[in-house]
PDB file of C-alpha atoms in Angstrom:
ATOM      1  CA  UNK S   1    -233.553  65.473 174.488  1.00  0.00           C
ATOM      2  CA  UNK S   2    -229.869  64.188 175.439  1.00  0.00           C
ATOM      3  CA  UNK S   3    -229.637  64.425 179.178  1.00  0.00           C
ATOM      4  CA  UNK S   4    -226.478  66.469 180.126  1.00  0.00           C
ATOM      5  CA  UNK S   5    -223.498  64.922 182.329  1.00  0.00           C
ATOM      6  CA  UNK S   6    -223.585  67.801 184.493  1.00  0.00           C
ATOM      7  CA  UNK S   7    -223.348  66.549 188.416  1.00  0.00           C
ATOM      8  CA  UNK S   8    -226.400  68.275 189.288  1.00  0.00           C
ATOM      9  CA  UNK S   9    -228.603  66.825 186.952  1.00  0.00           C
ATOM     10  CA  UNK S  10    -227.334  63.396 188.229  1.00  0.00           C
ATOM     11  CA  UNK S  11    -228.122  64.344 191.873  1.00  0.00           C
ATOM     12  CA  UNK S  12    -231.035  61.863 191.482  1.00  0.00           C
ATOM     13  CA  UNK S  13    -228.849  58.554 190.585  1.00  0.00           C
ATOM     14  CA  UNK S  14    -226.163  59.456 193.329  1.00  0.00           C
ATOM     15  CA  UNK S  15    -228.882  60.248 196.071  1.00  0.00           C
ATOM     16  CA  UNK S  16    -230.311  56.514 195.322  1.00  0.00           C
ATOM     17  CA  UNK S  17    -226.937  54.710 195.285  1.00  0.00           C
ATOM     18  CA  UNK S  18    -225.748  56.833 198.360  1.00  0.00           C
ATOM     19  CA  UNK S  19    -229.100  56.079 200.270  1.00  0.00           C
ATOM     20  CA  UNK S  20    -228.390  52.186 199.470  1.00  0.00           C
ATOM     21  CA  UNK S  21    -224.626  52.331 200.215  1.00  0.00           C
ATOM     22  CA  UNK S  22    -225.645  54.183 203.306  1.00  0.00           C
ATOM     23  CA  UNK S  23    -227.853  50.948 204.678  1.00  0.00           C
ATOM     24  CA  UNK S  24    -224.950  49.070 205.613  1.00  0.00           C
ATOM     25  CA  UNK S  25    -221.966  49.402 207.768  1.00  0.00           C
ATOM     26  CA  UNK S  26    -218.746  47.981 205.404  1.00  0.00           C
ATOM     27  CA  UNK S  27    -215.905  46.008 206.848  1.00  0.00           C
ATOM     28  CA  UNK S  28    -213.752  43.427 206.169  1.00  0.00           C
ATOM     29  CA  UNK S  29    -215.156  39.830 207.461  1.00  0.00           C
ATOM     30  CA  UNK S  30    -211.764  38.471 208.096  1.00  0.00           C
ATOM     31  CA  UNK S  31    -210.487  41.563 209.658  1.00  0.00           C
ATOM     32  CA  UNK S  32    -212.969  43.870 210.972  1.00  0.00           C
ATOM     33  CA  UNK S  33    -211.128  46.684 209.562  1.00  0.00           C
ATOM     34  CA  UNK S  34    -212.361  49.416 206.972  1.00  0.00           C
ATOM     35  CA  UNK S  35    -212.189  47.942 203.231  1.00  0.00           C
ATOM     36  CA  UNK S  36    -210.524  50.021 200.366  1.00  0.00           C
ATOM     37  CA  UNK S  37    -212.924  50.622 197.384  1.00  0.00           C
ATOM     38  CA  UNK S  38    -210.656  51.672 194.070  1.00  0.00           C
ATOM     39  CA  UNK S  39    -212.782  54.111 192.043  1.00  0.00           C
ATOM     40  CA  UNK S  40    -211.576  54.762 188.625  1.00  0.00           C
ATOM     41  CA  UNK S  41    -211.969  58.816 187.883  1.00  0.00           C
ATOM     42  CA  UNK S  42    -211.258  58.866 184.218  1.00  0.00           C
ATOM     43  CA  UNK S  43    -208.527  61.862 182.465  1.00  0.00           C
ATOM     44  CA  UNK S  44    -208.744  65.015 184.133  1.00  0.00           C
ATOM     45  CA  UNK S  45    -210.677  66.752 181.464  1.00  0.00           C
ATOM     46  CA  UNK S  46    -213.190  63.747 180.646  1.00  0.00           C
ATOM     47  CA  UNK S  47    -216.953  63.531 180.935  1.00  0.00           C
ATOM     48  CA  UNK S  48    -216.909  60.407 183.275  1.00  0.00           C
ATOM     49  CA  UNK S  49    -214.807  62.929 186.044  1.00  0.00           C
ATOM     50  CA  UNK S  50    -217.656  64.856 187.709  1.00  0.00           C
ATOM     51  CA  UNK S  51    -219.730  62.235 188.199  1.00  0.00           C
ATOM     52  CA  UNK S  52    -216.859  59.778 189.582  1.00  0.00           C
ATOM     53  CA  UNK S  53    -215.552  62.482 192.168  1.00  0.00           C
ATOM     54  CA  UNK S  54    -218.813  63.423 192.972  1.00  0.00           C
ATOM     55  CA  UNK S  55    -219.364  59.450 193.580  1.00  0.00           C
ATOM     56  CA  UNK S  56    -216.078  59.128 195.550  1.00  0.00           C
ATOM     57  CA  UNK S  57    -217.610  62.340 197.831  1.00  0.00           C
ATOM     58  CA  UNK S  58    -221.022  60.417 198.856  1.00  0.00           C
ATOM     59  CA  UNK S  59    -219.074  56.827 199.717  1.00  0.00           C
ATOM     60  CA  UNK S  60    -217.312  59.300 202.127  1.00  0.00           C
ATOM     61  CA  UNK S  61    -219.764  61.358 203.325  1.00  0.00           C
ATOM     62  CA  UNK S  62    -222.289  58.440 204.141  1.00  0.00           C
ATOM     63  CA  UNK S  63    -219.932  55.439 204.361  1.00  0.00           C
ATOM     64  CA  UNK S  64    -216.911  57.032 206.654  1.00  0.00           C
ATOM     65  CA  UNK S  65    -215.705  53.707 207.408  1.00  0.00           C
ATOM     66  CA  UNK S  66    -214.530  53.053 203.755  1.00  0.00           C
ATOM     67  CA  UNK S  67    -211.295  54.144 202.342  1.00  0.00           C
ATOM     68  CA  UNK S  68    -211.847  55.705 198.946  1.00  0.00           C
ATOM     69  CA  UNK S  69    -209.155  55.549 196.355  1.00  0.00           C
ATOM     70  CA  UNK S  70    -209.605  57.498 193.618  1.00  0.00           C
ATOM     71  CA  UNK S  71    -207.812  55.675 190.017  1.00  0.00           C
ATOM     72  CA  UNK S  72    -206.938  58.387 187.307  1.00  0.00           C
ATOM     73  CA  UNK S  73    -207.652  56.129 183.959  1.00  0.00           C
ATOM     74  CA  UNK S  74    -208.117  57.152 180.400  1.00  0.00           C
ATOM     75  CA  UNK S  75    -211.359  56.373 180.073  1.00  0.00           C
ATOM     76  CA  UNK S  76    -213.890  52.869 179.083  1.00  0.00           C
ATOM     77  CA  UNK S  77    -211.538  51.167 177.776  1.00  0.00           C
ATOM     78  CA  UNK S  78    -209.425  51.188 180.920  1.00  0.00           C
ATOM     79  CA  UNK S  79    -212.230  50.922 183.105  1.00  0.00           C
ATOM     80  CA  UNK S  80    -213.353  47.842 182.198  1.00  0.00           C
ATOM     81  CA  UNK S  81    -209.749  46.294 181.595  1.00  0.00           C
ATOM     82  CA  UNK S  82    -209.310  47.633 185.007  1.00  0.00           C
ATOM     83  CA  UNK S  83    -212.781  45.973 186.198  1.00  0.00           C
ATOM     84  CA  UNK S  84    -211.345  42.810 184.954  1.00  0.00           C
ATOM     85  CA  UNK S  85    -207.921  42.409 186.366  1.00  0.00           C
ATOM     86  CA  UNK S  86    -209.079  43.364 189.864  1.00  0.00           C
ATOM     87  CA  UNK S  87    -207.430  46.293 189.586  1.00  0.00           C
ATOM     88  CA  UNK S  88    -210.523  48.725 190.731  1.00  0.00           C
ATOM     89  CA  UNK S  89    -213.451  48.180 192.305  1.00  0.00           C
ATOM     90  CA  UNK S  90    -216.017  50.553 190.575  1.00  0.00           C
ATOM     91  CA  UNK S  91    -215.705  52.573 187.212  1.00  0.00           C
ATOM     92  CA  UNK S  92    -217.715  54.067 184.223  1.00  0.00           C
ATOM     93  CA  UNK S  93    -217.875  52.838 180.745  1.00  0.00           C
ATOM     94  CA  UNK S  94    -220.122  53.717 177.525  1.00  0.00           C
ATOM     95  CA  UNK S  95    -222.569  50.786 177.219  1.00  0.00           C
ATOM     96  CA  UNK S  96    -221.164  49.671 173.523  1.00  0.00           C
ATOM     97  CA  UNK S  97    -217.687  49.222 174.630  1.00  0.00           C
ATOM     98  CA  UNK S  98    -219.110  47.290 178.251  1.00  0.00           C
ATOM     99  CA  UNK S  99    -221.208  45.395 175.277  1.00  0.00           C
ATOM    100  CA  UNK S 100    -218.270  44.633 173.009  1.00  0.00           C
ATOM    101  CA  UNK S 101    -215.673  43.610 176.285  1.00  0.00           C
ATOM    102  CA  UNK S 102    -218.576  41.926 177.895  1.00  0.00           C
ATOM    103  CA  UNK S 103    -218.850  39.359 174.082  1.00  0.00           C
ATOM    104  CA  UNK S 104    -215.261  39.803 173.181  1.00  0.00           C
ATOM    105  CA  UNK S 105    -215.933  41.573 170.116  1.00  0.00           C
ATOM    106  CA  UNK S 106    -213.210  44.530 170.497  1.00  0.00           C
ATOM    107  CA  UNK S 107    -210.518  44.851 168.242  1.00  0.00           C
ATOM    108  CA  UNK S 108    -208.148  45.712 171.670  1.00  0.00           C
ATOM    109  CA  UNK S 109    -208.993  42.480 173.175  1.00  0.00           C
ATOM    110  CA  UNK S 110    -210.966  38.841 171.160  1.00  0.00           C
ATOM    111  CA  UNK S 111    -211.507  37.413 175.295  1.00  0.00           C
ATOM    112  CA  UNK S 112    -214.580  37.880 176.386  1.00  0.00           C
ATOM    113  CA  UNK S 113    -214.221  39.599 179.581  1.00  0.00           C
ATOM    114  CA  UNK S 114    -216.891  38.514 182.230  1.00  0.00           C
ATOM    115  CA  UNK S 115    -216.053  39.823 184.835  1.00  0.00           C
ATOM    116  CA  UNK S 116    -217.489  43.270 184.646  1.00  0.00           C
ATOM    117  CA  UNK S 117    -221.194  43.771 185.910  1.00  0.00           C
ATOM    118  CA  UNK S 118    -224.250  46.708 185.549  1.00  0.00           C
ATOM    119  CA  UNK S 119    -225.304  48.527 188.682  1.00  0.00           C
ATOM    120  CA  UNK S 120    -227.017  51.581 186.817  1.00  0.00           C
ATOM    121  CA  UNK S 121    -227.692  53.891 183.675  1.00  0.00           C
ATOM    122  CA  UNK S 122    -226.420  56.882 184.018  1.00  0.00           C
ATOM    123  CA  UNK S 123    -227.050  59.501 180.930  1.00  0.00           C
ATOM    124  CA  UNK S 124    -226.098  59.470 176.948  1.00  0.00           C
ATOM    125  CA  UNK S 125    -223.518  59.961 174.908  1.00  0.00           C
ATOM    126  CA  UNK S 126    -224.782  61.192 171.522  1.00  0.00           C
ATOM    127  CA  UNK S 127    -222.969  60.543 168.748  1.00  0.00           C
ATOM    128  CA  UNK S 128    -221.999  63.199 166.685  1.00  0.00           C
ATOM    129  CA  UNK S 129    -220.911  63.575 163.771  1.00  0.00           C
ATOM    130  CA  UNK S 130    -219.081  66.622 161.612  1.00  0.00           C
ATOM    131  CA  UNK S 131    -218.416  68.012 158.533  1.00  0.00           C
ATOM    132  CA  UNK S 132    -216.006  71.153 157.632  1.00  0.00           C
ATOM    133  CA  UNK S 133    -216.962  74.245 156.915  1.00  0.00           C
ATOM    134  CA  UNK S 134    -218.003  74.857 153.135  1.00  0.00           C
ATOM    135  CA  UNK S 135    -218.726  70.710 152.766  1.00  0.00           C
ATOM    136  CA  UNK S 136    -220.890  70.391 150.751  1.00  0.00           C
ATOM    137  CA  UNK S 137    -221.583  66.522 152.676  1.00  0.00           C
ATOM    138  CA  UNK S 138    -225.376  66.405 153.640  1.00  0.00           C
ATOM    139  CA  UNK S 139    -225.502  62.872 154.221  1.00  0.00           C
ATOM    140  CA  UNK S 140    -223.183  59.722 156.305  1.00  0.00           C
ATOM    141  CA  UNK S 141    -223.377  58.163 153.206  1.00  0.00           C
ATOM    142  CA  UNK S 142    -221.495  60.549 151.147  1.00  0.00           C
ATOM    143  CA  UNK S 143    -218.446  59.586 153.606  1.00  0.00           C
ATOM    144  CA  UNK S 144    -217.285  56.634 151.078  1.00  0.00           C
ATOM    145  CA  UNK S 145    -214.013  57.197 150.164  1.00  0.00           C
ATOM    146  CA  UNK S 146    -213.664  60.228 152.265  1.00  0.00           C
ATOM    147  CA  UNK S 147    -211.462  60.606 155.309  1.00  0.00           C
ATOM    148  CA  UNK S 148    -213.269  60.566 158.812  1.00  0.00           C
ATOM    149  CA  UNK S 149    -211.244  61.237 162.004  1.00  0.00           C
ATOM    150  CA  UNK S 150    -212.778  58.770 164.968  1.00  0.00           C
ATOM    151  CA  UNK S 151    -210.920  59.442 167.830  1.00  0.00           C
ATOM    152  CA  UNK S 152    -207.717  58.780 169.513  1.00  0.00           C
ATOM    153  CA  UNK S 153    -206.429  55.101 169.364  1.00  0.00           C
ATOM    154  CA  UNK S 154    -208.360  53.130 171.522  1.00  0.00           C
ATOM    155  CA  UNK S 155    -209.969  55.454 173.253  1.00  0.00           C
ATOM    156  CA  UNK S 156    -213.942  55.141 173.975  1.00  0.00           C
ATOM    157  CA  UNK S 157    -214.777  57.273 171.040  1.00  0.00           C
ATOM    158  CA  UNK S 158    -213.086  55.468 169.144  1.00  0.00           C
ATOM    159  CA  UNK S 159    -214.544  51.967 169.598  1.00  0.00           C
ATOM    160  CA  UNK S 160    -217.858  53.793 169.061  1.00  0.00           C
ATOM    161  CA  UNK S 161    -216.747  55.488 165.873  1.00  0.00           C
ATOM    162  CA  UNK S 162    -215.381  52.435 164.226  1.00  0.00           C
ATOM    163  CA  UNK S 163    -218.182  50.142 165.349  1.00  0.00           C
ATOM    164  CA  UNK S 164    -220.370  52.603 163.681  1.00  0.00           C
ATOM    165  CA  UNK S 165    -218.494  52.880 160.386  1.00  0.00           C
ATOM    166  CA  UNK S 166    -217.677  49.018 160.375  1.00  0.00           C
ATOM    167  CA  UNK S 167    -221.683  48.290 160.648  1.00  0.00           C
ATOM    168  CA  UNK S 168    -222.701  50.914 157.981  1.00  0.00           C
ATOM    169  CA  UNK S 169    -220.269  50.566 155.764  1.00  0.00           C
ATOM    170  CA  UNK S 170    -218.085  48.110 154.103  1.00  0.00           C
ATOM    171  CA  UNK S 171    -214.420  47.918 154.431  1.00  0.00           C
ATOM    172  CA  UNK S 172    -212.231  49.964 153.004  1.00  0.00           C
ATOM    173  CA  UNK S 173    -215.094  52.421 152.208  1.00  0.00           C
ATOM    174  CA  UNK S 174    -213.987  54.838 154.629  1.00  0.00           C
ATOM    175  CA  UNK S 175    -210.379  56.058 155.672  1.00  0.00           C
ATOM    176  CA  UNK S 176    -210.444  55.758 159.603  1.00  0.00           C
ATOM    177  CA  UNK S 177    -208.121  58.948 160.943  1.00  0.00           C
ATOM    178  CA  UNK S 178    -207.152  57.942 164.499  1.00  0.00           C
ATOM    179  CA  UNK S 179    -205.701  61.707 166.016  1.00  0.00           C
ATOM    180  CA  UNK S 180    -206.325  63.544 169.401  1.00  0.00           C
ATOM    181  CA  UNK S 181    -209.351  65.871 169.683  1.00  0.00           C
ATOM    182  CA  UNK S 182    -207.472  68.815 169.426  1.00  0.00           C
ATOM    183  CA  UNK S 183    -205.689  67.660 166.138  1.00  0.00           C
ATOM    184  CA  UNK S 184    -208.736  66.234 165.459  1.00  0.00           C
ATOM    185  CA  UNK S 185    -210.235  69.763 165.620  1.00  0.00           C
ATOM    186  CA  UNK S 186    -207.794  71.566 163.992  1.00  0.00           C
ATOM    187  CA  UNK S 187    -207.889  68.955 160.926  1.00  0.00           C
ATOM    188  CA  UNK S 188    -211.440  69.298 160.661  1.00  0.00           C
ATOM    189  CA  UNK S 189    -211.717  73.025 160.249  1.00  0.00           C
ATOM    190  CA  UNK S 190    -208.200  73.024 157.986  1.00  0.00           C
ATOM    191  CA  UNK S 191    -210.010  70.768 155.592  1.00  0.00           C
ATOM    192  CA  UNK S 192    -207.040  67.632 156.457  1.00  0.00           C
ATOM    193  CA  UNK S 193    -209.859  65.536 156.875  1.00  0.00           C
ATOM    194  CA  UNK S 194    -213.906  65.476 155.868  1.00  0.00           C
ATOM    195  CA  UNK S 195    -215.594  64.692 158.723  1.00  0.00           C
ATOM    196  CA  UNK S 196    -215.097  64.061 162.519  1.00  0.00           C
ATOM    197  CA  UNK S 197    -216.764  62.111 165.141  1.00  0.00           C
ATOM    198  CA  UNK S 198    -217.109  63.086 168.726  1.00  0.00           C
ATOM    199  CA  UNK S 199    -219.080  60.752 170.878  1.00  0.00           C
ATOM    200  CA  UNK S 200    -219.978  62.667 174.076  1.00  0.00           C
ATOM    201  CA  UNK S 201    -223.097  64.655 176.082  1.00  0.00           C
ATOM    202  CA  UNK S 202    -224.921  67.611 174.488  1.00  0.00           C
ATOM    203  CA  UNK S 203    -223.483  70.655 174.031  1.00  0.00           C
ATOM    204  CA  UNK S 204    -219.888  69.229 174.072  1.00  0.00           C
ATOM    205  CA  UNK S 205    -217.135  72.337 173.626  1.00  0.00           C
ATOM    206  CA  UNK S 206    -215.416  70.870 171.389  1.00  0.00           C
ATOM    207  CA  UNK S 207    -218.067  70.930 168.958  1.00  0.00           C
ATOM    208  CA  UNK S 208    -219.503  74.340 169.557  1.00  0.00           C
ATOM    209  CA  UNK S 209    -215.702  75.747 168.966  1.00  0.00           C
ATOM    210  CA  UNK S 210    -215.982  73.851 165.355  1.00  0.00           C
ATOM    211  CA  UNK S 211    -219.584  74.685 164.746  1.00  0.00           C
ATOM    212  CA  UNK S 212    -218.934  78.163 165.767  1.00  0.00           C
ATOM    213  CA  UNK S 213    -215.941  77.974 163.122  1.00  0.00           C
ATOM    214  CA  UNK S 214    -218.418  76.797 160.646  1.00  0.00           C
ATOM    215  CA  UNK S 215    -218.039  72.914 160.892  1.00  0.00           C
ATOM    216  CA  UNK S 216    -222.055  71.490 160.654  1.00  0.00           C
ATOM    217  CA  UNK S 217    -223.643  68.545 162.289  1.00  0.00           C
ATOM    218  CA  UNK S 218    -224.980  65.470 159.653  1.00  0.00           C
ATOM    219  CA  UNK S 219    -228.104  63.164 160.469  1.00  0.00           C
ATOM    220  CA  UNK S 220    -226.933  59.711 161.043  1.00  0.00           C
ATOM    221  CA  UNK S 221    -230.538  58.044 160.156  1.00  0.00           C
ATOM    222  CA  UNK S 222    -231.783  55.572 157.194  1.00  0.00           C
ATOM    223  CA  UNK S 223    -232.471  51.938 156.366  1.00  0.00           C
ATOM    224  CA  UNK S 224    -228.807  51.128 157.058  1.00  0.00           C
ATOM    225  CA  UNK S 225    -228.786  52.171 160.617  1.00  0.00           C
ATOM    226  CA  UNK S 226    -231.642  49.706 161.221  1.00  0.00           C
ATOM    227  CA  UNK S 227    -229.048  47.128 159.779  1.00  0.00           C
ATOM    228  CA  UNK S 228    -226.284  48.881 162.294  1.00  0.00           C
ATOM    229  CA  UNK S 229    -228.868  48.406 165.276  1.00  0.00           C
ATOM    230  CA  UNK S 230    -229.604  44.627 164.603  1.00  0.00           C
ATOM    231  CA  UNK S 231    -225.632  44.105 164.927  1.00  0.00           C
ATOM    232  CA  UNK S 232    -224.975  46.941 167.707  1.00  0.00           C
ATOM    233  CA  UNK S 233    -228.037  46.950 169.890  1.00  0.00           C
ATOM    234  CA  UNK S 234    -226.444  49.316 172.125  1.00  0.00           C
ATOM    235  CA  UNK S 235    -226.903  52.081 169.839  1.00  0.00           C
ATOM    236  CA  UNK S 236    -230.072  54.571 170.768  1.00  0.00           C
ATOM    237  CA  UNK S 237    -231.907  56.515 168.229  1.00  0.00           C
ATOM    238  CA  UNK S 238    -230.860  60.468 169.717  1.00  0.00           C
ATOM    239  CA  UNK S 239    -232.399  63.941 168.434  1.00  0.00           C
ATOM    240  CA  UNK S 240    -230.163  66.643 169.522  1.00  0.00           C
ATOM    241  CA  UNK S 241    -232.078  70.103 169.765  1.00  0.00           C
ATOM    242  CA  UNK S 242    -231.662  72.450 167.151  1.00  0.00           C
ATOM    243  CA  UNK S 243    -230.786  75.181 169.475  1.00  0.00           C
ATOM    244  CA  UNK S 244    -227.929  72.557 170.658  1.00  0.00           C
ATOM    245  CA  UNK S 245    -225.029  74.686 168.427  1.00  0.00           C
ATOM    246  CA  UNK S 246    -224.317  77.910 166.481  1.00  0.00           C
ATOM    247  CA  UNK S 247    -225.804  77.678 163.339  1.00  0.00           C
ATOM    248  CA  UNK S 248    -228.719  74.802 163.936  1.00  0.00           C
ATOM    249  CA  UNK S 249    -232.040  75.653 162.739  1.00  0.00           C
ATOM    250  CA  UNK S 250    -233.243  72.229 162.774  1.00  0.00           C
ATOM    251  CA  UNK S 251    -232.907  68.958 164.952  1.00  0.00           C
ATOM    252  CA  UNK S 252    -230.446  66.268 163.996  1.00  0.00           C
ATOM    253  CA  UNK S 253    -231.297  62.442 164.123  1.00  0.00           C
ATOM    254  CA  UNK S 254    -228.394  60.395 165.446  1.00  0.00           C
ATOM    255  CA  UNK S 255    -227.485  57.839 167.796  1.00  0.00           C
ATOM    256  CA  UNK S 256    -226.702  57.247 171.377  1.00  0.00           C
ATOM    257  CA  UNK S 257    -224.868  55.096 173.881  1.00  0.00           C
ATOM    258  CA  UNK S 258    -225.728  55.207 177.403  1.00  0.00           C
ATOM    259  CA  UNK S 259    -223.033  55.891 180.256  1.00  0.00           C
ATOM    260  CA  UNK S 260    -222.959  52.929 182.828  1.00  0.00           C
ATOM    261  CA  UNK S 261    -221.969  52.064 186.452  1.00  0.00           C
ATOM    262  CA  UNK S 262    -220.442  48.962 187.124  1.00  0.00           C
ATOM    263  CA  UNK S 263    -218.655  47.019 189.581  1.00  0.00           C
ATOM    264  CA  UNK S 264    -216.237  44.040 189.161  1.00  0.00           C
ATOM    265  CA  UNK S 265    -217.596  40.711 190.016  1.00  0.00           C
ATOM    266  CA  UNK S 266    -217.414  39.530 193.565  1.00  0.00           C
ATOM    267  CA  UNK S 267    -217.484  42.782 195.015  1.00  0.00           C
ATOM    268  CA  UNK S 268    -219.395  42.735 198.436  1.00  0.00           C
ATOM    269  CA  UNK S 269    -223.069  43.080 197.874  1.00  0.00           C
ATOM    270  CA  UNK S 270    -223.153  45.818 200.739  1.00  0.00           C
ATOM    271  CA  UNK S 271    -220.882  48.208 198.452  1.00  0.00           C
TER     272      UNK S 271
END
């Protein structure tokens, strides 16, 4: 079962960080005053958001002497760019694209950034993955030569989609549609494109409004996602429930990517 972002269900991780945060009394060595901690937030209508603000809410409540600045971002990618430069203190990030930064292997950026670092596992992100309504595609590897909308431009979905693709397939086997998720949606269900990935929690709204439209979830399992495991060992085998979305009657295998905490390097232990 795919654990849901919800902030209540996530009570557990942010009572155990807030009860360590809360054994120490933060300042500045050099000047005794109360230190700034930059916490990225995500976009407004993200998944990382609840769980960041709620985040930002315990430092406060339990660590009054710490100034929390709250970092609108769009998401992993910026995160963990962010994490790097200095820029903030504390963010979210799927685990593939933390992976990928951490060994230089995204297409956005060849350096290997080291400077991020894990504090925690969060939840999953289950990767799934769409077909219009009236396809008659029952299986990823009917995608070849069809066209597959991953995301926006290097956004987190999108690093996930086209890892994905790029491990099971072989180039040029698949036309990579980069649009937003609401021209992502619309494309879907107006038969512009054949399938659609969104890489988020379970149920997402997104894909109950296309599954309620008709759109149907497709297994991501086989001998070739072994293959896509050995070079992406950040990908989880996922079930999601076949009560998940209108019109399930059975469970679909997929994959998952956890949701991480982390901190840049060098930030005080006592944080």
């Amino acid at each position: 079962m795919i654990v849901r972002p919800h902030v209540a269900s996530l009570v557990p991780v942010i009572a155990s960080l807030m009860f360590a945060l809360s054994c120490g009394h933060v300042q500045s060595a050099a000047t005794e005053q109360p230190v700034t901690i930059r916490l990225s937030t995500g976009f407004r209508s993200g998944n990382f958001r609840p769980f960041s603000e709620a985040l930002a809410k315990g430092y406060g409540q339990l660590m009054p002497d710490v100034r929390i600045q709250q970092v609108d971002t769009s998401g992993s990618l910026d995160n963990i760019q962010g994490l790097e430069d200095g820029a903030i203190d504390i963010g979210l990030s799927q685990a593939g694209i933390a992976y990928m930064a951490y060994n230089g292997r995204l297409r956005q950026s060849a350096r290997p950034m080291r400077r991020i670092r894990g504090v925690a596992i969060l939840n999953s992100s289950a990767v799934q993955l769409l077909v219009g309504p009236r396809s008659r595609i029952r299986s990823i590897d009917e995608l070849v030569g069809r066209r597959v909308g991953v995301g926006p431009d290097g956004s987190g979905a999108a690093v996930i989609s086209q890892a994905l693709l790029h491990g099971y397939f072989s180039p040029g086997d698949v036309h990579e549609v980069n649009a937003t998720v609401p021209q992502t949606t619309s494309m879907l269900l107006a038969y512009a494109i054949d399938a659609a990935f969104t890489v988020s929690s379970v149920p997402n709204e997104d894909v109950k409004h296309m599954t309620e439209a008709g759109a149907r979830l497709i297994p991501i399992r086989g001998p070739r996602v072994d293959r896509l495991r050995t070079m992406y060992p950040f990908f989880r085998s996922e079930i999601i429930p076949a009560d998940a979305y209108h019109g399930m009657d059975q469970p679909v295998n997929t994959l998952s990517v956890d949701v991480v905490l982390l901190v840049r390097a060098g930030l005080d232990d006592a944080i």
